[in-house]
Structure formats: C-alpha cells, structure tokens
Short mmCIF file of C-alpha atoms and ligand atoms in Angstrom, two decimals:
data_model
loop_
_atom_site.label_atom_id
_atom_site.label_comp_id
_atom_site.label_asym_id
_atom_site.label_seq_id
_atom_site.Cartn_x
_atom_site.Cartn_y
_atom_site.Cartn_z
CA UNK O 19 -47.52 -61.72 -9.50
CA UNK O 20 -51.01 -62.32 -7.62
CA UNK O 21 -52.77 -65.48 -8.64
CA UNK O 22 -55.73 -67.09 -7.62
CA UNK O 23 -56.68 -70.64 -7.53
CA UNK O 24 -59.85 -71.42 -8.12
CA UNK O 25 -61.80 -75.26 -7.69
CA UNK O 26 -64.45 -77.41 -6.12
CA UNK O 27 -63.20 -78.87 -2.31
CA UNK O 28 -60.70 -81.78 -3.76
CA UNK O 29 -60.06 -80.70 -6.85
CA UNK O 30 -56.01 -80.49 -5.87
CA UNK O 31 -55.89 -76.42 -4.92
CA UNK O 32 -53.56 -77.09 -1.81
CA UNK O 33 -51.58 -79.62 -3.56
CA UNK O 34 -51.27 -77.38 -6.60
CA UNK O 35 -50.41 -74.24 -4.36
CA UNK O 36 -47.77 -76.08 -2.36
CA UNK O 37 -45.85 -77.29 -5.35
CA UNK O 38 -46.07 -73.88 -7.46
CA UNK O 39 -44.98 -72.33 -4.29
CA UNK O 40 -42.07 -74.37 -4.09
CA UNK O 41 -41.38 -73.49 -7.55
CA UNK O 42 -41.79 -69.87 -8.02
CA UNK O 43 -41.33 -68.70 -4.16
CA UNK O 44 -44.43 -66.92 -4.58
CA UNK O 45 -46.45 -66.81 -0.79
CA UNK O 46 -49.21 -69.42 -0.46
CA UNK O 47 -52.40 -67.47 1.15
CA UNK O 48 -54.96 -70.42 2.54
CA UNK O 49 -57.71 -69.09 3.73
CA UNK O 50 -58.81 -73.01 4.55
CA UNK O 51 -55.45 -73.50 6.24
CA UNK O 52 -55.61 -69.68 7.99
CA UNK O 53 -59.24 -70.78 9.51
CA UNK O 54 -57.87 -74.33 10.62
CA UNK O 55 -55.26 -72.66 12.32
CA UNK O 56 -57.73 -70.21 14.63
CA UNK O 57 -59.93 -73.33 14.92
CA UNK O 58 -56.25 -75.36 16.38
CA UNK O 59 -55.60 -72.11 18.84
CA UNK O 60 -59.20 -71.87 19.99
CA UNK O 61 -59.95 -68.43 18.95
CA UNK O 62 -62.69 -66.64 18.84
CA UNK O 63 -62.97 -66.38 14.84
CA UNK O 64 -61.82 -69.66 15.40
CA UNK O 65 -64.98 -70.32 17.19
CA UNK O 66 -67.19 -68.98 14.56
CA UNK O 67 -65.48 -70.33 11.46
CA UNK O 68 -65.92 -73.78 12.69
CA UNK O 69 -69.14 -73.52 13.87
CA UNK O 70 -69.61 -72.84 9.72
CA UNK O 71 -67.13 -75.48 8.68
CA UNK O 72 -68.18 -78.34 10.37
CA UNK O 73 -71.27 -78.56 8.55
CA UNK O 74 -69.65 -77.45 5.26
CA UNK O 75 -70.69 -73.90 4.77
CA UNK O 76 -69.03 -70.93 4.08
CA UNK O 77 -67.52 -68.44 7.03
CA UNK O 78 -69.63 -65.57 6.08
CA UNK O 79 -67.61 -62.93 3.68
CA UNK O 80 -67.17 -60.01 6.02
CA UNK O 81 -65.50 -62.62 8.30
CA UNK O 82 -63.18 -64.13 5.32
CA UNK O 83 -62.31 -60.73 3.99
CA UNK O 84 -60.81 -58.62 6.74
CA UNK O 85 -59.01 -61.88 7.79
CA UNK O 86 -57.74 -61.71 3.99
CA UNK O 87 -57.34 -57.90 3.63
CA UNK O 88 -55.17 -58.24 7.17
CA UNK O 89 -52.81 -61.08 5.92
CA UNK O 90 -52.06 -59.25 2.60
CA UNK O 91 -51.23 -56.11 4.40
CA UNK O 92 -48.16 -57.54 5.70
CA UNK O 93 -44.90 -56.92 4.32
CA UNK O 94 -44.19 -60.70 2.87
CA UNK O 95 -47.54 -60.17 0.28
CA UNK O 96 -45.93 -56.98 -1.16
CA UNK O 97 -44.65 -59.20 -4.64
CA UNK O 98 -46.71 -61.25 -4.55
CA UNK O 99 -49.21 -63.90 -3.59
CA UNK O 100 -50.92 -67.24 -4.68
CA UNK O 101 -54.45 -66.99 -2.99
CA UNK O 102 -56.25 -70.77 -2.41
CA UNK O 103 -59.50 -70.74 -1.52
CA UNK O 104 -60.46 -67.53 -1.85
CA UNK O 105 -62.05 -65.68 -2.91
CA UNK O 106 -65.37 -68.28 -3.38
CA UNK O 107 -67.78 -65.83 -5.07
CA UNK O 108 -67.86 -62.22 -6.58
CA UNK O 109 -68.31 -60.17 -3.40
CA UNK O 110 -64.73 -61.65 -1.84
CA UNK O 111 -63.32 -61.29 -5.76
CA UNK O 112 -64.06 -57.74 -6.11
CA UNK O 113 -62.84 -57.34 -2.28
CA UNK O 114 -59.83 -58.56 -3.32
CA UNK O 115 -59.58 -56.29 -6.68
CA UNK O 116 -60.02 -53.42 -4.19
CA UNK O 117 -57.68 -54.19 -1.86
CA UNK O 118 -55.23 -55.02 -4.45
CA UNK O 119 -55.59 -51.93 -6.52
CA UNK O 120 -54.99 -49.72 -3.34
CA UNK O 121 -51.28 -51.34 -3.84
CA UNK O 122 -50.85 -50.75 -7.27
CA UNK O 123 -51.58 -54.53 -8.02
CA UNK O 124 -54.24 -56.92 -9.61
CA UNK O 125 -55.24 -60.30 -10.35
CA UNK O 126 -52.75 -61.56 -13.18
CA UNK O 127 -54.14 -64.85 -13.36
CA UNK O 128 -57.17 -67.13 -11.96
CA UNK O 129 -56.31 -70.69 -12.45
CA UNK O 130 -59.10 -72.96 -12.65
CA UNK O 131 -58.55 -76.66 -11.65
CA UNK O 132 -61.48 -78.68 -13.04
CA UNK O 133 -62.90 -81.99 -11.67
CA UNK O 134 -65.32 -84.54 -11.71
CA UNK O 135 -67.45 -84.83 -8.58
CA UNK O 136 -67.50 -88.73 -8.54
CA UNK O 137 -63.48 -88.25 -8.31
CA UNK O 138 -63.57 -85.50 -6.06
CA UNK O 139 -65.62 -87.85 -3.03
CA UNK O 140 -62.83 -90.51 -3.44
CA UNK O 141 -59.92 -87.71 -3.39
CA UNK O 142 -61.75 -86.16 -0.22
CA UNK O 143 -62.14 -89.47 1.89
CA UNK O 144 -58.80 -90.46 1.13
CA UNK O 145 -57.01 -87.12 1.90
CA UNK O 146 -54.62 -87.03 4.90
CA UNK O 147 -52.52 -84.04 6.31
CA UNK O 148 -49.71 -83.43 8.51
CA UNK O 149 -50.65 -81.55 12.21
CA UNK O 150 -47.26 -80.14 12.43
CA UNK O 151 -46.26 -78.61 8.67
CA UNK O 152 -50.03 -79.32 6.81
CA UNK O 153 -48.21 -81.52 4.19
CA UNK O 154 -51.18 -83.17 1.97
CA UNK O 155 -51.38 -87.03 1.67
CA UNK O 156 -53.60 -89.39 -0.14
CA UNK O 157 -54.03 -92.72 0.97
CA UNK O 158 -53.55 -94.25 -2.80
CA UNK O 159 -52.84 -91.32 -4.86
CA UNK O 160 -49.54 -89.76 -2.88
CA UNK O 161 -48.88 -92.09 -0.18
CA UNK O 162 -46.69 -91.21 2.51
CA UNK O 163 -43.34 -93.53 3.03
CA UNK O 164 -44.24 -94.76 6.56
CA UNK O 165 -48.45 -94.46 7.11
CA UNK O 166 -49.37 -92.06 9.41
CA UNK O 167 -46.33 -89.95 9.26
CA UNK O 168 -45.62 -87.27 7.13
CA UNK O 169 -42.30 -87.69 4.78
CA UNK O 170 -41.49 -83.55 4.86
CA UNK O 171 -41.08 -83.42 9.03
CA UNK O 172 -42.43 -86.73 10.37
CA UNK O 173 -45.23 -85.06 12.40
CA UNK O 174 -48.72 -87.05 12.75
CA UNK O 175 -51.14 -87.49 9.90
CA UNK O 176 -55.15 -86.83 10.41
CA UNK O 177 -57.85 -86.61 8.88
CA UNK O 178 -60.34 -83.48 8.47
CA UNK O 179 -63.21 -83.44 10.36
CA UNK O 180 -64.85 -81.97 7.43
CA UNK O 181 -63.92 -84.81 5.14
CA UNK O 182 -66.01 -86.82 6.47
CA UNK O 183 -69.21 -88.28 4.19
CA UNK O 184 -71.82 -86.44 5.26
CA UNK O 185 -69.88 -83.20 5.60
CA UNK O 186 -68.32 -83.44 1.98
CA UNK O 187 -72.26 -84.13 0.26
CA UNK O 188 -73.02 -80.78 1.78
CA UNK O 189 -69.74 -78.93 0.92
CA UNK O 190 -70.30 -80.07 -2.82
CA UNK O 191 -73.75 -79.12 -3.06
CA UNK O 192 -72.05 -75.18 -1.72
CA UNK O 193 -69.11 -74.45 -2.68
CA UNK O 194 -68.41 -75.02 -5.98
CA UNK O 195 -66.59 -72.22 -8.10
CA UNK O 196 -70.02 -70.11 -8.71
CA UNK O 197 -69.95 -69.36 -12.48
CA UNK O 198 -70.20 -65.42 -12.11
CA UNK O 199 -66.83 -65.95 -10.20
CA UNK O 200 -65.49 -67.53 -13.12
CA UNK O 201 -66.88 -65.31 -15.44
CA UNK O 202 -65.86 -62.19 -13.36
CA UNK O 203 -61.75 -63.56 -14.01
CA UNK O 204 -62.89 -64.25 -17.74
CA UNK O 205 -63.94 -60.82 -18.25
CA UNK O 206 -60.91 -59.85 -17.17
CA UNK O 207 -59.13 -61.93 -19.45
CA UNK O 208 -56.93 -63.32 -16.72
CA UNK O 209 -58.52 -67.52 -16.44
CA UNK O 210 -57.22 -70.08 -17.75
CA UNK O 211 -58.91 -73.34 -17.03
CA UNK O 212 -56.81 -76.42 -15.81
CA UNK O 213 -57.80 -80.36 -16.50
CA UNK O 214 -57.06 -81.47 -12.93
CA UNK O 215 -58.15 -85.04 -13.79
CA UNK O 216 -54.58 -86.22 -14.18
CA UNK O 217 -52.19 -87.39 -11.87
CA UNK O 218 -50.63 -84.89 -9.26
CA UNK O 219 -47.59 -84.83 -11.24
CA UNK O 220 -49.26 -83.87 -14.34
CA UNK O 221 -51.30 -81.08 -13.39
CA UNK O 222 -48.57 -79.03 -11.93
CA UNK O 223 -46.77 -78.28 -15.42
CA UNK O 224 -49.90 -77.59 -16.73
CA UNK O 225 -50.77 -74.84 -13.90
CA UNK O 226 -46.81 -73.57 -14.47
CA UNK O 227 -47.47 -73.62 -18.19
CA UNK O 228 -50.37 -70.83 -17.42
CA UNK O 229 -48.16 -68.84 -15.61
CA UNK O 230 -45.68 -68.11 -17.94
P1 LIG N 314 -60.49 -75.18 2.35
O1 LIG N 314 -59.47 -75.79 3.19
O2 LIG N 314 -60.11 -74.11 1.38
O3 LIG N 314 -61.27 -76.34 1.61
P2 LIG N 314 -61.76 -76.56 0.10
O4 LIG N 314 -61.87 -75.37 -0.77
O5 LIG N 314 -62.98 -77.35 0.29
O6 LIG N 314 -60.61 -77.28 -0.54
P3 LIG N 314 -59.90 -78.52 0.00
O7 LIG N 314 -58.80 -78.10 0.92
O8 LIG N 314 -60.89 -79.52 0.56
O9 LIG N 314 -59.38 -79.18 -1.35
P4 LIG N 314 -58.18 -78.80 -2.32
O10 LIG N 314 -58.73 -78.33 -3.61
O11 LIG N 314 -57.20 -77.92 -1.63
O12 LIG N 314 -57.60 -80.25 -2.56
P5 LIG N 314 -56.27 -80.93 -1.96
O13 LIG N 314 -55.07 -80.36 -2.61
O14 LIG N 314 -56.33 -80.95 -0.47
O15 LIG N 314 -61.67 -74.56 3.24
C1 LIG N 314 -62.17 -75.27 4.36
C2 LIG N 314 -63.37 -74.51 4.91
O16 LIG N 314 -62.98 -73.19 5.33
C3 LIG N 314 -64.51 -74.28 3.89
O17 LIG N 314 -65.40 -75.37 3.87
C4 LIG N 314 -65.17 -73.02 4.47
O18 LIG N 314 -66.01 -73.33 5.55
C5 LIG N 314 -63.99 -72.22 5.02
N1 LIG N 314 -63.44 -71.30 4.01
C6 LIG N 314 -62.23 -71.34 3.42
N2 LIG N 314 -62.06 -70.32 2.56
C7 LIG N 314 -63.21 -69.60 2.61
C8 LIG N 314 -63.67 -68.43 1.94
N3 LIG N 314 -62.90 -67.80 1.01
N4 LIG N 314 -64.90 -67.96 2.23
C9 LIG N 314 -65.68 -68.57 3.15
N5 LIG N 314 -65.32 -69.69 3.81
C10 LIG N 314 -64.10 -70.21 3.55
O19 LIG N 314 -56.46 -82.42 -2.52
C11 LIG N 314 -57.46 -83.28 -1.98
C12 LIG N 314 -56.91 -84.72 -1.93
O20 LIG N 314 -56.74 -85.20 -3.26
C13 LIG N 314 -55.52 -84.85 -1.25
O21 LIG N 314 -55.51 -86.03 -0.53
C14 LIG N 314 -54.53 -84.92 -2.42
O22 LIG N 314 -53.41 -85.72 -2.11
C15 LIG N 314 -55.37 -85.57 -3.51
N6 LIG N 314 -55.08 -85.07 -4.86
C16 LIG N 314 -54.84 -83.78 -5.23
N7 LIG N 314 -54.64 -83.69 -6.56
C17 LIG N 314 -54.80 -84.94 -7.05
C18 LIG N 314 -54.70 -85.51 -8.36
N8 LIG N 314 -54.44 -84.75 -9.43
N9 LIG N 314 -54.91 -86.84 -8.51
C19 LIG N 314 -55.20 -87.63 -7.42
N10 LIG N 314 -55.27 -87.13 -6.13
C20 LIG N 314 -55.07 -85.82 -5.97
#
C-alpha cells in the first residue's frame, strides 16, 4: 500500500506517520526529516535545502523529487510506503504517479489531516523532537516523562529552527495543501479527509479507519 499524508506544517503528519507506522509496518518516507538529515551532515543538498527552509519556503521540486524518486528506488519501498510531506503540489504528485506506475504501483490513499491555523501556531511553538531517534514532543499536548529528554531512547530534545515565530507566519502563508493537490487525489477517488482537531490519540483511529 502507498499512502500519502497530506496537511498544513503542524497539523500532526509526523505524529500521525510515526504511529500508523508502528501499526501497519508500512515505511515512513519524510521528506522534512530526509532534508534535516543532509542539513545535520552538512551536505551539499543539505546546503541548499536549508538555505530554503530557514526562511520557510519550499526546496525547489526538481531538488525534492530525485531525492524522492532515489529513496523509493530502494529495495525496503518495494510494498510499500507512507509518504509525509510530499508531495506539496501537483508537479511532485504527478512525479510521484510516474515513478510509481513504472513499479506497477499507485497512490491508494491521500489522507488529509485538517486544522485550524490559530491551533496550528500553538502546536508549532510548542513542538519538541529528539536529535538522536526524531521522536515528536509537545510541551503540553504529549509531554515527555523527564523534560528535555526523549522517553523512546533518552537522547536530547530541541527545538526547530524553523519553528520559530517569524519562520512559521511565512511557512503558513506557503505551504498549505494547495487545493489542485487535493483535488488531483479526489479525482482519483483515493482522499479521504481527516478532522485532526482532536487529541493525538484520537486522530490516529480515525487515519487507520481510512485505511481499511
Ligand atoms: P516538514 O518537516 O515536512 O515540515 P511541515 O510539512 O511543515 O510539517 P511539520 O513537520 O512542521 O508538521 P507535522 O504536520 O509533521 O506536525 P507534527 O506531527 O510535527 O518540512 C520541513 C521543510 O522541508 C519545509 O518547510 C520545506 O522547506 C522542506 N520540504 C519538506 N518536504 C518538501 C517538499 N515535498 N517539497 C519542497 N520542500 C519540502 O506535530 C506538530 C506538533 O503538534 C508536535 O509537537 C506534536 O506533538 C503536536 N501535535 C500533533 N498532533 C496533535 C494533536 N492532534 N493535538 C495536539 N498536538 C498535536
């Protein structure tokens, strides 16, 4: 099964992907997380990308896509993949399609988590994540046991540098599910649209629930 998961910054994608992961066993593609992770090894797409994501723009697509197109050519994507975070408009979704279809495969479903923006600037400022295993904390919403350290493998919690105020105005404004992304899954009859207002808890059946 491929799925993607599709939301404003906040609106619980990571969260979500991490617990359906968990699960199902399906892979959890981040292209957020695969970016960080250049950015941490000092890279040269790691260079660019940040240079993008520090003032809360997107990495341009022909960047985002071959880094996609490489990761899903590896053996582990072959059954199967949850995608988070991509793709972010219709010229990454139909990349995707493409590179899919040369498989055999397809979208089967596009999960849309839907939130408020007012909640989405307190989920953003409060969000914390783990250095070592990129376990995702909230400062009131899903505490960790002892602050600063993550409950999964007790590595160091941090901040984002793009969570910060100014930073999340300007990744609101841009990058926001377009709708001819969402339309583009609803023509395909393959979205189903998720109230990601509720608690953490809550909105996981919910996104399960759509899978079935
Ligand atoms: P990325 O890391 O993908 O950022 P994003 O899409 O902005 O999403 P976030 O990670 O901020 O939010 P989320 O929806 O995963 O929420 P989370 O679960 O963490 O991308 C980062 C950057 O990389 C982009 O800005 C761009 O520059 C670049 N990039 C990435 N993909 C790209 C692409 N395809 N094309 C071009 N550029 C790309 O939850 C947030 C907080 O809320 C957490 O603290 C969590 O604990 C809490 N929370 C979650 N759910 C709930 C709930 N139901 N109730 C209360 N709190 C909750």
């Amino acid at each position: 099964m491929y799925i993607v998961l599709l939301g404003p910054p906040g609106a619980g994608k990571g969260t979500q992907a991490d617990r359906i992961a968990e699960a199902t066993g399906l892979l959890h593609v981040s292209t957020g997380d695969m970016f960080r992770e250049h950015v941490r090894n000092g890279t040269e797409l790691g260079e660019l990308a940040r240079s993008y994501m520090d003032k809360g723009d997107l990495v341009p697509d022909e960047v985002t896509i071959s880094m996609l197109k490489e990761r899903i050519s590896r053996d582990d994507a072959a059954q199967g993949a949850m995608f988070d975070g991509f793709p972010r408009n219709v010229v990454q979704a139909e990349a995707l399609d493409a590179a899919l279809a040369e498989r055999g495969n397809k979208i089967d479903r596009a999960l849309l988590i839907s939130v408020p923006d007012e909640e989405l600037v307190s989920r953003l400022s409060g969000r914390w994540m783990c250095r070592e295993c990129g376990r995702l904390f909230h400062e009131r919403f899903d505490p960790p046991s002892v602050a600063g350290k993550c409950d999964a493998c007790g590595g160091e919690l941090y901040q984002r540098e793009d969570d910060k105020a100014d930073v999340v105005r300007s990744r609101l404004e841009k990058q926001k599910p377009p709708e001819e992304l969402i339309d583009h899954y609803r023509k395909a009859g393959v979205l189903h649209e998720i109230d990601g207002q509720k608690p953490i808890d809550e909105v996981t059946p919910l996104l399960l629930e759509a899978l079935r």
